[in-house]
PDB file of C-alpha atoms and ligand atoms in Angstrom:
ATOM      1  CA  MET A   1      83.120 172.116  57.550  1.00  0.00           C
ATOM      2  CA  TRP A   2      82.116 168.810  56.004  1.00  0.00           C
ATOM      3  CA  MET A   3      85.403 168.592  54.113  1.00  0.00           C
ATOM      4  CA  ASN A   4      87.248 168.253  57.421  1.00  0.00           C
ATOM      5  CA  LEU A   5      85.133 165.268  58.358  1.00  0.00           C
ATOM      6  CA  ILE A   6      85.985 163.368  55.211  1.00  0.00           C
ATOM      7  CA  ASN A   7      88.659 160.832  55.913  1.00  0.00           C
ATOM      8  CA  GLN A   8      91.219 161.284  53.135  1.00  0.00           C
ATOM      9  CA  ALA A   9      93.127 158.152  54.197  1.00  0.00           C
ATOM     10  CA  ASP A  10      90.015 156.040  53.621  1.00  0.00           C
ATOM     11  CA  ILE A  11      89.453 157.664  50.235  1.00  0.00           C
ATOM     12  CA  GLU A  12      93.071 156.911  49.302  1.00  0.00           C
ATOM     13  CA  GLU A  13      92.642 153.273  50.301  1.00  0.00           C
ATOM     14  CA  VAL A  14      89.471 152.991  48.196  1.00  0.00           C
ATOM     15  CA  ALA A  15      91.174 154.724  45.248  1.00  0.00           C
ATOM     16  CA  ARG A  16      94.019 152.174  45.429  1.00  0.00           C
ATOM     17  CA  LYS A  17      91.532 149.319  45.559  1.00  0.00           C
ATOM     18  CA  ILE A  18      89.639 150.673  42.536  1.00  0.00           C
ATOM     19  CA  LEU A  19      92.875 151.080  40.569  1.00  0.00           C
ATOM     20  CA  GLN A  20      93.803 147.477  41.407  1.00  0.00           C
ATOM     21  CA  ILE A  21      90.402 146.180  40.279  1.00  0.00           C
ATOM     22  CA  GLY A  22      90.239 148.388  37.197  1.00  0.00           C
ATOM     23  CA  GLU A  23      86.527 148.463  36.455  1.00  0.00           C
ATOM     24  CA  ILE A  24      83.669 149.144  38.832  1.00  0.00           C
ATOM     25  CA  VAL A  25      79.877 149.077  38.953  1.00  0.00           C
ATOM     26  CA  VAL A  26      78.011 152.031  40.489  1.00  0.00           C
ATOM     27  CA  LEU A  27      74.579 152.034  42.139  1.00  0.00           C
ATOM     28  CA  SER A  28      73.185 155.511  42.750  1.00  0.00           C
ATOM     29  CA  GLY A  29      70.145 156.789  44.622  1.00  0.00           C
ATOM     30  CA  ALA A  30      68.377 160.064  45.319  1.00  0.00           C
ATOM     31  CA  GLY A  31      71.184 161.233  47.665  1.00  0.00           C
ATOM     32  CA  ILE A  32      73.553 161.820  44.746  1.00  0.00           C
ATOM     33  CA  SER A  33      71.191 164.506  43.420  1.00  0.00           C
ATOM     34  CA  THR A  34      70.309 166.391  46.631  1.00  0.00           C
ATOM     35  CA  GLU A  35      73.279 168.726  46.005  1.00  0.00           C
ATOM     36  CA  SER A  36      71.737 169.494  42.609  1.00  0.00           C
ATOM     37  CA  GLY A  37      68.691 170.827  44.460  1.00  0.00           C
ATOM     38  CA  ILE A  38      66.446 167.759  44.120  1.00  0.00           C
ATOM     39  CA  PRO A  39      65.165 166.591  47.507  1.00  0.00           C
ATOM     40  CA  ASP A  40      65.485 162.887  48.286  1.00  0.00           C
ATOM     41  CA  PHE A  41      62.655 160.907  49.825  1.00  0.00           C
ATOM     42  CA  ARG A  42      63.815 159.832  53.250  1.00  0.00           C
ATOM     43  CA  SER A  43      66.320 162.386  54.631  1.00  0.00           C
ATOM     44  CA  PRO A  44      64.910 164.883  57.174  1.00  0.00           C
ATOM     45  CA  GLY A  45      63.123 167.462  55.001  1.00  0.00           C
ATOM     46  CA  GLY A  46      62.886 164.865  52.204  1.00  0.00           C
ATOM     47  CA  ILE A  47      59.704 164.418  50.197  1.00  0.00           C
ATOM     48  CA  TRP A  48      58.135 161.798  52.491  1.00  0.00           C
ATOM     49  CA  SER A  49      58.422 164.127  55.487  1.00  0.00           C
ATOM     50  CA  ARG A  50      55.872 166.308  53.658  1.00  0.00           C
ATOM     51  CA  TYR A  51      53.755 163.797  51.748  1.00  0.00           C
ATOM     52  CA  ASP A  52      52.400 160.364  52.580  1.00  0.00           C
ATOM     53  CA  PHE A  53      53.747 158.137  49.807  1.00  0.00           C
ATOM     54  CA  ASN A  54      50.663 155.888  49.952  1.00  0.00           C
ATOM     55  CA  GLU A  55      48.615 158.877  48.835  1.00  0.00           C
ATOM     56  CA  TYR A  56      50.954 160.087  46.106  1.00  0.00           C
ATOM     57  CA  ALA A  57      53.369 157.477  44.818  1.00  0.00           C
ATOM     58  CA  THR A  58      51.421 154.289  44.281  1.00  0.00           C
ATOM     59  CA  ILE A  59      49.724 153.167  41.108  1.00  0.00           C
ATOM     60  CA  ASP A  60      46.491 152.654  43.091  1.00  0.00           C
ATOM     61  CA  ALA A  61      46.591 156.269  44.320  1.00  0.00           C
ATOM     62  CA  LEU A  62      47.093 157.490  40.751  1.00  0.00           C
ATOM     63  CA  LEU A  63      44.156 155.513  39.411  1.00  0.00           C
ATOM     64  CA  ALA A  64      41.912 156.481  42.337  1.00  0.00           C
ATOM     65  CA  ASN A  65      42.688 160.197  42.248  1.00  0.00           C
ATOM     66  CA  PRO A  66      44.614 161.292  39.145  1.00  0.00           C
ATOM     67  CA  VAL A  67      44.066 165.026  39.715  1.00  0.00           C
ATOM     68  CA  LYS A  68      45.615 164.901  43.195  1.00  0.00           C
ATOM     69  CA  VAL A  69      48.535 162.697  42.139  1.00  0.00           C
ATOM     70  CA  PHE A  70      49.209 164.716  38.983  1.00  0.00           C
ATOM     71  CA  GLY A  71      49.339 167.872  41.120  1.00  0.00           C
ATOM     72  CA  PHE A  72      52.090 166.190  43.146  1.00  0.00           C
ATOM     73  CA  PHE A  73      53.950 165.087  39.981  1.00  0.00           C
ATOM     74  CA  LYS A  74      53.950 168.667  38.733  1.00  0.00           C
ATOM     75  CA  GLN A  75      55.537 169.893  41.972  1.00  0.00           C
ATOM     76  CA  PHE A  76      58.091 167.069  42.027  1.00  0.00           C
ATOM     77  CA  ILE A  77      59.070 167.471  38.383  1.00  0.00           C
ATOM     78  CA  LYS A  78      59.493 171.280  38.478  1.00  0.00           C
ATOM     79  CA  PRO A  79      62.937 171.296  40.214  1.00  0.00           C
ATOM     80  CA  LEU A  80      64.136 168.497  37.915  1.00  0.00           C
ATOM     81  CA  SER A  81      64.068 170.701  34.829  1.00  0.00           C
ATOM     82  CA  LYS A  82      66.180 173.389  36.549  1.00  0.00           C
ATOM     83  CA  ALA A  83      68.677 171.009  38.157  1.00  0.00           C
ATOM     84  CA  THR A  84      72.176 170.539  36.783  1.00  0.00           C
ATOM     85  CA  PRO A  85      74.651 167.720  37.479  1.00  0.00           C
ATOM     86  CA  ASN A  86      76.925 168.207  40.500  1.00  0.00           C
ATOM     87  CA  PRO A  87      80.556 167.072  40.932  1.00  0.00           C
ATOM     88  CA  ALA A  88      79.449 163.555  41.930  1.00  0.00           C
ATOM     89  CA  HIS A  89      77.644 163.020  38.592  1.00  0.00           C
ATOM     90  CA  ASN A  90      80.506 164.721  36.724  1.00  0.00           C
ATOM     91  CA  SER A  91      83.186 162.606  38.418  1.00  0.00           C
ATOM     92  CA  LEU A  92      81.373 159.383  37.511  1.00  0.00           C
ATOM     93  CA  ALA A  93      81.108 160.486  33.873  1.00  0.00           C
ATOM     94  CA  ARG A  94      84.818 161.329  33.840  1.00  0.00           C
ATOM     95  CA  LEU A  95      85.663 157.944  35.381  1.00  0.00           C
ATOM     96  CA  GLU A  96      83.562 156.160  32.767  1.00  0.00           C
ATOM     97  CA  GLU A  97      85.421 158.020  30.028  1.00  0.00           C
ATOM     98  CA  ALA A  98      88.675 156.835  31.612  1.00  0.00           C
ATOM     99  CA  GLY A  99      87.425 153.223  31.581  1.00  0.00           C
ATOM    100  CA  VAL A 100      87.101 152.927  35.364  1.00  0.00           C
ATOM    101  CA  VAL A 101      83.297 153.009  35.677  1.00  0.00           C
ATOM    102  CA  LYS A 102      81.654 150.255  33.666  1.00  0.00           C
ATOM    103  CA  VAL A 103      78.024 151.195  34.332  1.00  0.00           C
ATOM    104  CA  VAL A 104      75.886 153.417  36.525  1.00  0.00           C
ATOM    105  CA  ILE A 105      72.766 151.623  37.726  1.00  0.00           C
ATOM    106  CA  THR A 106      70.496 154.359  39.011  1.00  0.00           C
ATOM    107  CA  GLN A 107      67.249 154.543  40.927  1.00  0.00           C
ATOM    108  CA  ASN A 108      67.006 158.196  39.959  1.00  0.00           C
ATOM    109  CA  ILE A 109      64.596 159.562  37.427  1.00  0.00           C
ATOM    110  CA  ASP A 110      66.267 162.949  36.988  1.00  0.00           C
ATOM    111  CA  ASN A 111      68.476 162.271  33.941  1.00  0.00           C
ATOM    112  CA  LEU A 112      71.458 163.942  35.643  1.00  0.00           C
ATOM    113  CA  HIS A 113      73.911 161.086  35.033  1.00  0.00           C
ATOM    114  CA  GLN A 114      73.234 161.316  31.307  1.00  0.00           C
ATOM    115  CA  ARG A 115      73.470 165.106  31.373  1.00  0.00           C
ATOM    116  CA  ALA A 116      76.854 164.831  33.079  1.00  0.00           C
ATOM    117  CA  GLY A 117      78.012 162.624  30.186  1.00  0.00           C
ATOM    118  CA  SER A 118      77.619 159.078  31.520  1.00  0.00           C
ATOM    119  CA  LYS A 119      76.865 156.810  28.577  1.00  0.00           C
ATOM    120  CA  ASN A 120      76.123 153.434  30.112  1.00  0.00           C
ATOM    121  CA  VAL A 121      73.275 154.183  32.508  1.00  0.00           C
ATOM    122  CA  VAL A 122      70.719 151.590  33.586  1.00  0.00           C
ATOM    123  CA  GLU A 123      67.549 153.380  34.708  1.00  0.00           C
ATOM    124  CA  LEU A 124      65.687 151.140  37.116  1.00  0.00           C
ATOM    125  CA  HIS A 125      62.825 153.518  37.845  1.00  0.00           C
ATOM    126  CA  GLY A 126      62.372 155.286  34.506  1.00  0.00           C
ATOM    127  CA  ASN A 127      62.981 158.913  33.580  1.00  0.00           C
ATOM    128  CA  ALA A 128      60.754 161.869  34.448  1.00  0.00           C
ATOM    129  CA  LEU A 129      61.703 163.718  31.272  1.00  0.00           C
ATOM    130  CA  ARG A 130      59.578 161.224  29.386  1.00  0.00           C
ATOM    131  CA  SER A 131      55.863 160.643  29.794  1.00  0.00           C
ATOM    132  CA  ARG A 132      53.956 157.686  28.450  1.00  0.00           C
ATOM    133  CA  CYS A 133      50.363 156.796  27.663  1.00  0.00           C
ATOM    134  CA  MET A 134      49.347 154.024  30.043  1.00  0.00           C
ATOM    135  CA  LYS A 135      47.141 152.442  27.361  1.00  0.00           C
ATOM    136  CA  CYS A 136      48.936 152.628  23.974  1.00  0.00           C
ATOM    137  CA  LEU A 137      52.419 153.291  25.503  1.00  0.00           C
ATOM    138  CA  LYS A 138      53.107 156.256  23.189  1.00  0.00           C
ATOM    139  CA  VAL A 139      55.934 158.407  24.572  1.00  0.00           C
ATOM    140  CA  TYR A 140      55.632 162.190  24.988  1.00  0.00           C
ATOM    141  CA  PRO A 141      58.240 164.673  26.239  1.00  0.00           C
ATOM    142  CA  THR A 142      57.170 165.670  29.767  1.00  0.00           C
ATOM    143  CA  ASP A 143      57.803 169.321  28.795  1.00  0.00           C
ATOM    144  CA  GLU A 144      54.985 169.054  26.293  1.00  0.00           C
ATOM    145  CA  ILE A 145      52.669 167.448  28.851  1.00  0.00           C
ATOM    146  CA  GLU A 146      53.503 170.246  31.318  1.00  0.00           C
ATOM    147  CA  THR A 147      51.930 172.818  28.982  1.00  0.00           C
ATOM    148  CA  ASN A 148      48.542 171.164  29.627  1.00  0.00           C
ATOM    149  CA  LYS A 149      48.224 170.741  25.852  1.00  0.00           C
ATOM    150  CA  TYR A 150      46.677 167.326  26.518  1.00  0.00           C
ATOM    151  CA  GLY A 151      44.583 168.488  29.488  1.00  0.00           C
ATOM    152  CA  PHE A 152      45.021 167.955  33.223  1.00  0.00           C
ATOM    153  CA  PRO A 153      45.370 165.110  33.972  1.00  0.00           C
ATOM    154  CA  PRO A 154      46.729 164.574  30.454  1.00  0.00           C
ATOM    155  CA  ILE A 155      44.842 162.311  28.044  1.00  0.00           C
ATOM    156  CA  CYS A 156      46.415 160.658  25.003  1.00  0.00           C
ATOM    157  CA  PRO A 157      44.890 162.126  21.813  1.00  0.00           C
ATOM    158  CA  ASP A 158      45.468 158.798  20.019  1.00  0.00           C
ATOM    159  CA  CYS A 159      43.669 156.396  22.380  1.00  0.00           C
ATOM    160  CA  ASN A 160      42.163 158.400  25.280  1.00  0.00           C
ATOM    161  CA  GLY A 161      44.477 156.690  27.773  1.00  0.00           C
ATOM    162  CA  LEU A 162      45.957 158.519  30.766  1.00  0.00           C
ATOM    163  CA  ILE A 163      49.476 159.876  30.143  1.00  0.00           C
ATOM    164  CA  LYS A 164      51.772 159.629  33.155  1.00  0.00           C
ATOM    165  CA  PRO A 165      55.437 160.454  33.744  1.00  0.00           C
ATOM    166  CA  ASP A 166      57.494 157.432  32.663  1.00  0.00           C
ATOM    167  CA  VAL A 167      58.559 156.622  36.206  1.00  0.00           C
ATOM    168  CA  ILE A 168      57.860 153.549  38.287  1.00  0.00           C
ATOM    169  CA  LEU A 169      55.324 154.016  41.037  1.00  0.00           C
ATOM    170  CA  PHE A 170      55.035 151.694  44.028  1.00  0.00           C
ATOM    171  CA  GLY A 171      52.972 148.723  42.885  1.00  0.00           C
ATOM    172  CA  GLU A 172      54.323 148.800  39.318  1.00  0.00           C
ATOM    173  CA  MET A 173      56.775 146.368  37.737  1.00  0.00           C
ATOM    174  CA  LEU A 174      60.283 147.580  36.977  1.00  0.00           C
ATOM    175  CA  PRO A 175      61.341 147.626  33.298  1.00  0.00           C
ATOM    176  CA  GLU A 176      62.366 144.032  32.596  1.00  0.00           C
ATOM    177  CA  GLU A 177      65.405 144.785  30.434  1.00  0.00           C
ATOM    178  CA  ALA A 178      66.847 147.300  32.918  1.00  0.00           C
ATOM    179  CA  LEU A 179      66.356 144.903  35.812  1.00  0.00           C
ATOM    180  CA  LYS A 180      68.021 142.054  33.909  1.00  0.00           C
ATOM    181  CA  LYS A 181      71.044 144.219  33.112  1.00  0.00           C
ATOM    182  CA  ALA A 182      71.227 145.420  36.723  1.00  0.00           C
ATOM    183  CA  TYR A 183      71.313 141.826  38.003  1.00  0.00           C
ATOM    184  CA  GLU A 184      73.971 140.858  35.460  1.00  0.00           C
ATOM    185  CA  TYR A 185      76.247 143.794  36.207  1.00  0.00           C
ATOM    186  CA  SER A 186      75.814 143.282  39.954  1.00  0.00           C
ATOM    187  CA  SER A 187      76.550 139.555  39.777  1.00  0.00           C
ATOM    188  CA  ASN A 188      79.757 140.168  37.823  1.00  0.00           C
ATOM    189  CA  ALA A 189      80.965 143.211  39.758  1.00  0.00           C
ATOM    190  CA  LYS A 190      84.318 143.057  41.507  1.00  0.00           C
ATOM    191  CA  LEU A 191      83.629 146.311  43.294  1.00  0.00           C
ATOM    192  CA  MET A 192      80.305 148.084  43.697  1.00  0.00           C
ATOM    193  CA  LEU A 193      80.242 151.758  44.617  1.00  0.00           C
ATOM    194  CA  VAL A 194      76.909 152.556  46.276  1.00  0.00           C
ATOM    195  CA  ILE A 195      76.161 156.284  46.432  1.00  0.00           C
ATOM    196  CA  GLY A 196      73.336 158.127  48.217  1.00  0.00           C
ATOM    197  CA  THR A 197      70.783 155.406  48.674  1.00  0.00           C
ATOM    198  CA  SER A 198      68.990 154.429  51.870  1.00  0.00           C
ATOM    199  CA  GLY A 199      68.915 150.833  50.615  1.00  0.00           C
ATOM    200  CA  THR A 200      65.245 150.451  51.431  1.00  0.00           C
ATOM    201  CA  VAL A 201      63.534 150.308  48.017  1.00  0.00           C
ATOM    202  CA  ALA A 202      63.462 146.791  46.564  1.00  0.00           C
ATOM    203  CA  PRO A 203      64.597 145.339  44.232  1.00  0.00           C
ATOM    204  CA  ALA A 204      67.384 147.967  43.836  1.00  0.00           C
ATOM    205  CA  SER A 205      68.258 147.559  47.514  1.00  0.00           C
ATOM    206  CA  GLY A 206      69.085 143.877  46.839  1.00  0.00           C
ATOM    207  CA  LEU A 207      71.786 144.610  44.250  1.00  0.00           C
ATOM    208  CA  PRO A 208      74.641 145.240  46.724  1.00  0.00           C
ATOM    209  CA  TYR A 209      73.788 141.901  48.400  1.00  0.00           C
ATOM    210  CA  ILE A 210      73.980 140.112  45.035  1.00  0.00           C
ATOM    211  CA  ALA A 211      77.324 141.766  44.274  1.00  0.00           C
ATOM    212  CA  LYS A 212      78.677 140.918  47.717  1.00  0.00           C
ATOM    213  CA  LYS A 213      77.515 137.280  47.477  1.00  0.00           C
ATOM    214  CA  ASN A 214      79.452 136.971  44.228  1.00  0.00           C
ATOM    215  CA  GLY A 215      82.640 138.273  45.811  1.00  0.00           C
ATOM    216  CA  ALA A 216      82.499 142.032  45.183  1.00  0.00           C
ATOM    217  CA  ASP A 217      83.813 144.607  47.622  1.00  0.00           C
ATOM    218  CA  ILE A 218      81.158 147.151  48.551  1.00  0.00           C
ATOM    219  CA  VAL A 219      82.093 150.807  48.957  1.00  0.00           C
ATOM    220  CA  GLU A 220      79.324 153.036  50.279  1.00  0.00           C
ATOM    221  CA  ILE A 221      79.155 156.840  50.168  1.00  0.00           C
ATOM    222  CA  ASN A 222      76.469 158.459  52.303  1.00  0.00           C
ATOM    223  CA  ILE A 223      76.093 161.311  54.753  1.00  0.00           C
ATOM    224  CA  GLU A 224      74.921 158.783  57.334  1.00  0.00           C
ATOM    225  CA  PRO A 225      75.044 155.014  57.873  1.00  0.00           C
ATOM    226  CA  THR A 226      72.251 152.972  56.283  1.00  0.00           C
ATOM    227  CA  ILE A 227      71.007 149.419  56.610  1.00  0.00           C
ATOM    228  CA  LEU A 228      73.608 148.470  53.979  1.00  0.00           C
ATOM    229  CA  THR A 229      76.446 149.826  56.133  1.00  0.00           C
ATOM    230  CA  LYS A 230      76.197 147.099  58.710  1.00  0.00           C
ATOM    231  CA  ASP A 231      74.977 144.370  56.373  1.00  0.00           C
ATOM    232  CA  VAL A 232      77.276 144.486  53.336  1.00  0.00           C
ATOM    233  CA  THR A 233      79.525 147.534  53.237  1.00  0.00           C
ATOM    234  CA  ASP A 234      83.291 146.957  53.331  1.00  0.00           C
ATOM    235  CA  TYR A 235      84.348 150.614  53.093  1.00  0.00           C
ATOM    236  CA  PHE A 236      82.022 153.357  54.347  1.00  0.00           C
ATOM    237  CA  LEU A 237      82.950 156.857  53.175  1.00  0.00           C
ATOM    238  CA  GLN A 238      80.854 159.275  55.206  1.00  0.00           C
ATOM    239  CA  GLY A 239      80.136 162.692  53.720  1.00  0.00           C
ATOM    240  CA  LYS A 240      78.628 164.499  50.789  1.00  0.00           C
ATOM    241  CA  ALA A 241      78.686 162.578  47.529  1.00  0.00           C
ATOM    242  CA  SER A 242      80.013 165.570  45.564  1.00  0.00           C
ATOM    243  CA  GLU A 243      83.033 166.090  47.816  1.00  0.00           C
ATOM    244  CA  ILE A 244      83.929 162.429  48.194  1.00  0.00           C
ATOM    245  CA  MET A 245      83.493 161.644  44.497  1.00  0.00           C
ATOM    246  CA  GLU A 246      85.538 164.658  43.437  1.00  0.00           C
ATOM    247  CA  SER A 247      88.325 163.597  45.776  1.00  0.00           C
ATOM    248  CA  LEU A 248      88.107 159.940  44.740  1.00  0.00           C
ATOM    249  CA  LYS A 249      88.234 160.862  41.044  1.00  0.00           C
ATOM    250  CA  GLU A 250      91.319 163.073  41.556  1.00  0.00           C
ATOM    251  CA  LYS A 251      93.109 160.284  43.414  1.00  0.00           C
ATOM    252  CA  ILE A 252      92.197 157.633  40.841  1.00  0.00           C
ATOM    253  CA  LEU A 253      92.995 159.684  37.759  1.00  0.00           C
ATOM    254  CA  TYR A 254      95.832 161.924  38.938  1.00  0.00           C
ATOM    255  CA  GLY A 255      97.073 160.323  42.168  1.00  0.00           C
ATOM    256  CA  LYS A 256      96.341 163.491  44.202  1.00  0.00           C
TER     257      LYS A 256
HETATM  258  P1  NAD B   1      66.218 157.759  49.701  1.00  0.00           P
HETATM  259  O1  NAD B   1      65.549 159.098  49.749  1.00  0.00           O
HETATM  260  O2  NAD B   1      65.530 156.621  50.322  1.00  0.00           O
HETATM  261  O3  NAD B   1      67.648 157.899  50.398  1.00  0.00           O
HETATM  262  C1  NAD B   1      68.563 158.896  50.068  1.00  0.00           C
HETATM  263  C2  NAD B   1      69.874 158.575  50.744  1.00  0.00           C
HETATM  264  O4  NAD B   1      70.834 159.515  50.309  1.00  0.00           O
HETATM  265  C3  NAD B   1      69.811 158.660  52.266  1.00  0.00           C
HETATM  266  O5  NAD B   1      70.441 157.506  52.804  1.00  0.00           O
HETATM  267  C4  NAD B   1      70.608 159.932  52.594  1.00  0.00           C
HETATM  268  O6  NAD B   1      71.302 159.834  53.818  1.00  0.00           O
HETATM  269  C5  NAD B   1      71.576 159.998  51.429  1.00  0.00           C
HETATM  270  N1  NAD B   1      72.021 161.346  51.079  1.00  0.00           N
HETATM  271  C6  NAD B   1      71.301 162.501  51.043  1.00  0.00           C
HETATM  272  N2  NAD B   1      72.061 163.528  50.613  1.00  0.00           N
HETATM  273  C7  NAD B   1      73.302 163.013  50.367  1.00  0.00           C
HETATM  274  C8  NAD B   1      74.525 163.557  49.894  1.00  0.00           C
HETATM  275  N3  NAD B   1      74.654 164.854  49.596  1.00  0.00           N
HETATM  276  N4  NAD B   1      75.580 162.738  49.743  1.00  0.00           N
HETATM  277  C9  NAD B   1      75.501 161.417  50.060  1.00  0.00           C
HETATM  278  N5  NAD B   1      74.377 160.834  50.513  1.00  0.00           N
HETATM  279  C10 NAD B   1      73.279 161.623  50.664  1.00  0.00           C
HETATM  280  O7  NAD B   1      66.608 157.474  48.186  1.00  0.00           O
HETATM  281  P2  NAD B   1      66.736 156.102  47.376  1.00  0.00           P
HETATM  282  O8  NAD B   1      67.413 155.094  48.219  1.00  0.00           O
HETATM  283  O9  NAD B   1      67.285 156.452  46.060  1.00  0.00           O
HETATM  284  O10 NAD B   1      65.250 155.580  47.166  1.00  0.00           O
HETATM  285  C11 NAD B   1      64.235 156.464  46.893  1.00  0.00           C
HETATM  286  C12 NAD B   1      63.488 156.326  45.585  1.00  0.00           C
HETATM  287  O11 NAD B   1      63.214 157.671  45.292  1.00  0.00           O
HETATM  288  C13 NAD B   1      64.180 155.828  44.387  1.00  0.00           C
HETATM  289  O12 NAD B   1      63.363 154.862  43.905  1.00  0.00           O
HETATM  290  C14 NAD B   1      64.176 156.980  43.367  1.00  0.00           C
HETATM  291  O13 NAD B   1      63.551 156.569  42.170  1.00  0.00           O
HETATM  292  C15 NAD B   1      63.276 158.015  43.940  1.00  0.00           C
HETATM  293  N6  NAD B   1      63.751 159.418  43.924  1.00  0.00           N
HETATM  294  C16 NAD B   1      64.512 159.886  42.918  1.00  0.00           C
HETATM  295  C17 NAD B   1      64.944 161.196  42.932  1.00  0.00           C
HETATM  296  C18 NAD B   1      65.799 161.678  41.795  1.00  0.00           C
HETATM  297  O14 NAD B   1      65.651 161.189  40.691  1.00  0.00           O
HETATM  298  N7  NAD B   1      66.705 162.608  42.047  1.00  0.00           N
HETATM  299  C19 NAD B   1      64.627 162.030  43.998  1.00  0.00           C
HETATM  300  C20 NAD B   1      63.822 161.514  45.031  1.00  0.00           C
HETATM  301  C21 NAD B   1      63.400 160.196  44.971  1.00  0.00           C
END
C-alpha cells in the first residue's frame, strides 16, 4: 500500500519546519487533482499520452480549427464539473483557515481549491468554469456555453466573437495581475510547498527557483521525482498528495 511507502519521519520533520516558519506559500499543479478524477497532462495515461498538445492546446490550433479544439475542450471539461475536492485540497483550506497557508498559487483550472474553501487562490492559468468572448471579453458561465445555446463553436451574441473557456492556452499570455502576485508571494516566501507539478510549464515552473533564490526552503510532494527535485527541492515527500497532505495537516494542527 502507498501509505506504507510514505516516510512519516520526513513528514514530521517538515511539519516541525512549517510550524517554526509559521506561514507558507503553496504552488499546486495538475497532480493534486488526479485523485479527484481529473487526469493530469504528463503522467502515464495523462492527457498528452492520448492527444498531441500542439493540435489541441495552442491558441494557433484553436484559431485554425475551432471545431476540433472545442470538441477536445468539451471532453476535458466534462470530468471537471463532476469532480470534488480531495483531502489534499481540503487540508490546504484547513491550513489556510488556521493561518498556516498564506496563499495557494495554482496552475489548475478546475476550481477545486476554491470549492474546498481556500480563499486566497492565485489562478495562473484561468478557470474552466468561466468562458470568455475573445473579442469583447464578456464572461459567460461555461455551463451555459455547454448547452450549445450560443452554437458550436460558441459565438458571442453581443459582438460575434468566438467564446472560449477562460483558460490559458500555449501561446497566450498569462493574466498579468495573477503573475505579478505569484512573483511577489514567491519572492517573499520562507517555505514553498510544491504539490503535484512536473515543473515543466513556464513561467509557473520558475516560481520555486525564485523562492529558493530568495532563501525559501522548498518542500515537494509528488508520486515521483521531477526536474525540481534535483534542482531546488530541500525536502521531497514521495507519495500521493491526498495522503501526505492529510498527514501533514494532522501533524501541524494536532501534533499527531
Ligand atoms: P503535469 O501533468 O505536467 O504534471 C503532474 C505532476 O503531478 C506529475 O509530476 C505527476 O507525477 C504528479 N502527480 C500525479 N498524480 C499525483 C498525486 N496523486 N499526488 C502527487 N503528485 C501527483 O501538470 P502541471 O505541472 O500542473 O502542468 C500541466 C498544466 O496542465 C498546467 O498548466 C495546468 O493548467 C494544466 N492542467 C490542469 C488540470 C486541472 O486543472 N486539474 C488538469 C490537467 C492539466
